[in-house]
Short mmCIF file of N, CA and C in Angstrom, two decimals:
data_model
loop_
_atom_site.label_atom_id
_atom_site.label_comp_id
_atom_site.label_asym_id
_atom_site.label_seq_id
_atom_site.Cartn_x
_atom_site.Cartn_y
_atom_site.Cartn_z
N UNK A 1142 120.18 -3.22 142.80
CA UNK A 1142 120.04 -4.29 141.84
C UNK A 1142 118.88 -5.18 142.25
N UNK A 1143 118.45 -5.83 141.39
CA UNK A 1143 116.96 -6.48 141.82
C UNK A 1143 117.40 -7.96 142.02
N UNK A 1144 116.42 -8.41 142.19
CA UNK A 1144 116.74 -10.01 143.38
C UNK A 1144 116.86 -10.51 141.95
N UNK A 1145 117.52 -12.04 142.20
CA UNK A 1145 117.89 -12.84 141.04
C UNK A 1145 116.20 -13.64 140.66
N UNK A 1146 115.22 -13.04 141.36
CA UNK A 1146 114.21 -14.37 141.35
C UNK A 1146 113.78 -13.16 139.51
N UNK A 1147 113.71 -11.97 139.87
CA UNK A 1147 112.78 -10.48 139.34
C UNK A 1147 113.90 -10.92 137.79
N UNK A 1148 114.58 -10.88 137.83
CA UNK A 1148 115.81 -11.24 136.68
C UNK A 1148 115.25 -12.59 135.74
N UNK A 1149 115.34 -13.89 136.64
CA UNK A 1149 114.98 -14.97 135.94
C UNK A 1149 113.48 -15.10 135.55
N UNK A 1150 112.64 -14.35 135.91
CA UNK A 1150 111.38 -14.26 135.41
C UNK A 1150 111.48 -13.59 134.35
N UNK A 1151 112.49 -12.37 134.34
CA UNK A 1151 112.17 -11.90 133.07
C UNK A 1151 112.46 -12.53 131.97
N UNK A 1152 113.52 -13.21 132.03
CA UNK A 1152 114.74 -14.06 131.41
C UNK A 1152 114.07 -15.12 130.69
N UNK A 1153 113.01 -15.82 131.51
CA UNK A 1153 112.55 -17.34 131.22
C UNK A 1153 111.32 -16.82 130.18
N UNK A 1154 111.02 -15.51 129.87
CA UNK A 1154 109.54 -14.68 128.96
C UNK A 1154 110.34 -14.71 127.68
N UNK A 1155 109.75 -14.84 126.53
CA UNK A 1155 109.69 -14.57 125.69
C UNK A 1155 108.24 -13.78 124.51
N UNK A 1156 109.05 -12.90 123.04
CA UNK A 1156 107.60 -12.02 123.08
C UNK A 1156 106.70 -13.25 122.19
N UNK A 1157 107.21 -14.48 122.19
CA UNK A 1157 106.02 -15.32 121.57
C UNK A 1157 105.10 -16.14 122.44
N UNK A 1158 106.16 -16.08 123.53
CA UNK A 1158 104.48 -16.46 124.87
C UNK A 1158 103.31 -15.72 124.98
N UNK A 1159 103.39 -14.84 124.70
CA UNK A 1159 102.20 -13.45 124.53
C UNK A 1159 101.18 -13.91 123.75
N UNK A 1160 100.24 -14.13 123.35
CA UNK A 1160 98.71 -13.62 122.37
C UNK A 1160 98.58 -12.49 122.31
N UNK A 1161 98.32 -11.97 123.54
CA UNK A 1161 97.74 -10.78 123.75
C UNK A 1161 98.80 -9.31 123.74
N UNK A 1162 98.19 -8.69 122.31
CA UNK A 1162 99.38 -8.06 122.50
C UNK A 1162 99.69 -6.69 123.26
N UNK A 1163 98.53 -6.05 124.45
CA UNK A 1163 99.04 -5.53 125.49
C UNK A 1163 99.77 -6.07 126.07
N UNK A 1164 99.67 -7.24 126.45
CA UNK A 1164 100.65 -7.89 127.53
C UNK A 1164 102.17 -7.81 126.62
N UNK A 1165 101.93 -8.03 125.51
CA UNK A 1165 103.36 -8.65 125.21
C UNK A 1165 104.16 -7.10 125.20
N UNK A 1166 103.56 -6.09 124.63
CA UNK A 1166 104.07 -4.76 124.76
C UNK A 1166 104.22 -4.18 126.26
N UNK A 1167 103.43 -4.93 127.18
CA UNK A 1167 103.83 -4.39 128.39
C UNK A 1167 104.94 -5.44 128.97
N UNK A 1168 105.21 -6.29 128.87
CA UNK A 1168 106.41 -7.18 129.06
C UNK A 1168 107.91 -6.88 128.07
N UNK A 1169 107.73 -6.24 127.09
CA UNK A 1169 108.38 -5.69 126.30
C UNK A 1169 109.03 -4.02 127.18
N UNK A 1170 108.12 -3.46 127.60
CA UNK A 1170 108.71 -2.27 128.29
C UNK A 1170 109.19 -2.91 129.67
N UNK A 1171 108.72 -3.62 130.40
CA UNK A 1171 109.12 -3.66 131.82
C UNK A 1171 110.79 -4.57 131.57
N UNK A 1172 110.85 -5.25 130.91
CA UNK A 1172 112.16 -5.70 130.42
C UNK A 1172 113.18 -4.54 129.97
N UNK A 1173 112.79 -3.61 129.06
CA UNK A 1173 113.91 -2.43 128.83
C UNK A 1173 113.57 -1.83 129.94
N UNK A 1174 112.67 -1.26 131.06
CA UNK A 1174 112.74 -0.90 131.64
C UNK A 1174 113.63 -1.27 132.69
N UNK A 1175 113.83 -2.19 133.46
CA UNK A 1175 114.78 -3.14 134.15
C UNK A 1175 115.88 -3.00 133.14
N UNK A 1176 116.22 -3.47 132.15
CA UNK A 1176 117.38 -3.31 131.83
C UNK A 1176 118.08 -2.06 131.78
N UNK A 1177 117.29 -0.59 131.45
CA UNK A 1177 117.72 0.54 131.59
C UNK A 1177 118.38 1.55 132.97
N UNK A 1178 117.46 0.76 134.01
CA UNK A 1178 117.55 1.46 135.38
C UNK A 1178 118.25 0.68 136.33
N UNK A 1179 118.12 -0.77 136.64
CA UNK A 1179 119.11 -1.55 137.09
C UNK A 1179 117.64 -1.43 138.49
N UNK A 1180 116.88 -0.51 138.79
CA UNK A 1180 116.38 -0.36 140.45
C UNK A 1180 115.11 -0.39 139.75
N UNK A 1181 114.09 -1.05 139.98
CA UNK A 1181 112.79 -0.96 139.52
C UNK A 1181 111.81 -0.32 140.71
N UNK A 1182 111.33 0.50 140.39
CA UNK A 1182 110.22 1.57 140.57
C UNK A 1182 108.88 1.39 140.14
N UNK A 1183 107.98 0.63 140.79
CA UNK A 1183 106.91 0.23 140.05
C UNK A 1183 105.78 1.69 139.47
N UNK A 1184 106.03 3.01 140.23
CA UNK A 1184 105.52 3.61 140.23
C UNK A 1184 105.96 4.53 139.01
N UNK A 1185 107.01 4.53 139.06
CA UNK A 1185 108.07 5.29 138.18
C UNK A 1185 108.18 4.55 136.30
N UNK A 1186 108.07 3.35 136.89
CA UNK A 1186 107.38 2.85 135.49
C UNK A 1186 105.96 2.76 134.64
N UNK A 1187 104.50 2.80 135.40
CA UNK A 1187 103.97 2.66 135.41
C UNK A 1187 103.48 4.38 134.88
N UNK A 1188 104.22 5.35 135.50
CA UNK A 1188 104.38 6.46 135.07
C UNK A 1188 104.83 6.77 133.90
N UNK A 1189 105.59 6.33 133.23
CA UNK A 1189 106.34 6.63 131.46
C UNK A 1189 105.41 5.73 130.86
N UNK A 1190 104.43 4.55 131.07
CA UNK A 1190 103.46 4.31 129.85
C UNK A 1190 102.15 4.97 129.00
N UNK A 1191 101.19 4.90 128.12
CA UNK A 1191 100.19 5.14 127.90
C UNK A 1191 99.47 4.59 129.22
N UNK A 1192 98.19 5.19 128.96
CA UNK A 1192 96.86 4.99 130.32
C UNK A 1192 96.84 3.74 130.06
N UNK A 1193 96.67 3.26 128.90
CA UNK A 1193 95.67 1.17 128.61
C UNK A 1193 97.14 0.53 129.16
N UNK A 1194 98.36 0.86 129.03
CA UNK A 1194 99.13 0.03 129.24
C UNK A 1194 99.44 0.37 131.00
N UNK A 1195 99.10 1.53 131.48
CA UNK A 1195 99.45 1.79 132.69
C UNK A 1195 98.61 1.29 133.61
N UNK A 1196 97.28 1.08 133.10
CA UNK A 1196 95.90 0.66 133.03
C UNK A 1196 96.19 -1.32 134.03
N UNK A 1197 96.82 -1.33 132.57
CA UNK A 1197 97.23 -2.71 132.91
C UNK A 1197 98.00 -3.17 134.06
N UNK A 1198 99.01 -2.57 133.86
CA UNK A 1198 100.53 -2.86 134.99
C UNK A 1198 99.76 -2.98 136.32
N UNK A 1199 99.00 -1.87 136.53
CA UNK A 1199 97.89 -0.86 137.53
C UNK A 1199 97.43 -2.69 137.95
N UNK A 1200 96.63 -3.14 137.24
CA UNK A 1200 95.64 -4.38 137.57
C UNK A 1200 96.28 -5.07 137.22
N UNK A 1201 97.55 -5.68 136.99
CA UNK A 1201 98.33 -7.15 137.11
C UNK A 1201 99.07 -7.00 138.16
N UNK A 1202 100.03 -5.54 138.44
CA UNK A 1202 101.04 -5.69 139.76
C UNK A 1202 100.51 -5.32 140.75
N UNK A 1203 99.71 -4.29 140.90
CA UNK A 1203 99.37 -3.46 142.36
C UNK A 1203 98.15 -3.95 142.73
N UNK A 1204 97.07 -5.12 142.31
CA UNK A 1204 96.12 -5.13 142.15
C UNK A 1204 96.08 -5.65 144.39
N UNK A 1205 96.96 -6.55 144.71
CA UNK A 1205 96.79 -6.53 145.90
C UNK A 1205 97.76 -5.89 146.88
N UNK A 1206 98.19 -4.94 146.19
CA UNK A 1206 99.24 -4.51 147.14
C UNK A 1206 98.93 -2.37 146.80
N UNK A 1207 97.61 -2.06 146.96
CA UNK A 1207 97.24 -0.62 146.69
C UNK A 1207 97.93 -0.35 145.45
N UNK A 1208 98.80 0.63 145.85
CA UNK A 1208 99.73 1.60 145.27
C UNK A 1208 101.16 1.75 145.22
N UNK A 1209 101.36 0.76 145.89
CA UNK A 1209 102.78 0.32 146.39
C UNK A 1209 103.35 -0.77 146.08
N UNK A 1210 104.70 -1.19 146.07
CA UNK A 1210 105.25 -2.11 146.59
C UNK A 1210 106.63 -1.47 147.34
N UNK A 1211 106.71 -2.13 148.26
CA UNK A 1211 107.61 -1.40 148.54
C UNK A 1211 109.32 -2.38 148.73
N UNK A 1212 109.38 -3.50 148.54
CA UNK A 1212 110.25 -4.27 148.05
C UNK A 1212 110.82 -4.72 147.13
N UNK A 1213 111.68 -5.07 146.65
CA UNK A 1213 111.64 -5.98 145.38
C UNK A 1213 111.45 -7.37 145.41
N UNK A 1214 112.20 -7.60 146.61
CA UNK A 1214 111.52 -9.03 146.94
C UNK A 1214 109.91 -9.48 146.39
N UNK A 1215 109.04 -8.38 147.64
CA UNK A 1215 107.71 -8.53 147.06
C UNK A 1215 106.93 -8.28 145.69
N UNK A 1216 107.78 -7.36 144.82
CA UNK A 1216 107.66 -6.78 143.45
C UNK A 1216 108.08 -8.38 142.87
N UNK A 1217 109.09 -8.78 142.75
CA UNK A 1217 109.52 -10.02 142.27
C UNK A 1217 108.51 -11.16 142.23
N UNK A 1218 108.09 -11.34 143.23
CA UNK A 1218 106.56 -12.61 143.77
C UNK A 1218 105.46 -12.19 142.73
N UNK A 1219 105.45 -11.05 142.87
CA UNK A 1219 103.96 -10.38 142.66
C UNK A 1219 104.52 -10.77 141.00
N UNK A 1220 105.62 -10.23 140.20
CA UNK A 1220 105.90 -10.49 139.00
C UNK A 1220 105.75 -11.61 138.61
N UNK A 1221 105.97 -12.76 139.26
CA UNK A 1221 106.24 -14.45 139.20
C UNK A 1221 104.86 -14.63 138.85
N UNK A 1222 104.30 -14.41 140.06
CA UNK A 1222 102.96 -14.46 139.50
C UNK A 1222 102.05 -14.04 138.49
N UNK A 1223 102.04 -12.69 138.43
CA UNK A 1223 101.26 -11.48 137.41
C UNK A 1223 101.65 -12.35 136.06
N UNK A 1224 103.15 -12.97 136.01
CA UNK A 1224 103.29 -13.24 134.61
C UNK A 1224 102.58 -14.95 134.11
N UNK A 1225 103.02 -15.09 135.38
CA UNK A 1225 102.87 -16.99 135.23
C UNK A 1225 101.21 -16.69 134.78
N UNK A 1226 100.13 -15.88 135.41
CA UNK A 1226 98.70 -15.81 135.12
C UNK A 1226 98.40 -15.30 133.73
N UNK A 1227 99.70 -15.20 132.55
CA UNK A 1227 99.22 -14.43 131.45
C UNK A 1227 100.16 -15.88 130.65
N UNK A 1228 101.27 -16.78 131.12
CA UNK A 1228 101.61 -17.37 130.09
C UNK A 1228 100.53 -18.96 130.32
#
């Protein structure tokens, strides 16, 4: 199960904070995504999108952390952030 921080970030988004509507479609999947799997897999998600949207995830989540994350803790931060820089 993912940390309560990865939860309330998603929680506190809505799809009218968005302009942009890659982002809002990629905040739109990572939400059913989390809701579907309960264990988030950044790799494993990033894997079931199109390239522009995988494109994206690619350069908002992993941009300082390679190819990996290997926490959720740290997946969670990195989310807090990645999102707070788009609302």
């Amino acid at each position: 199960s993912e940390p309560p921080v990865f939860n309330e970030v998603l929680e506190s988004l809505e799809e009218s904070d968005f302009s942009d509507n890659r982002l809002k479609e990629l905040f739109i999947q990572l939400k059913n995504y989390v809701a579907s799997t309960h264990n988030f897999d950044i790799q494993a998600f990033i894997g079931i999108m199109e390239t522009n949207l995988a494109d994206l995830a690619r350069e908002m989540f992993l941009r300082d952390f390679g190819n990996s994350l290997s926490s959720s803790e740290v997946l969670a931060a990195e989310l807090k952030a990645a999102l707070a820089r788009v609302k």
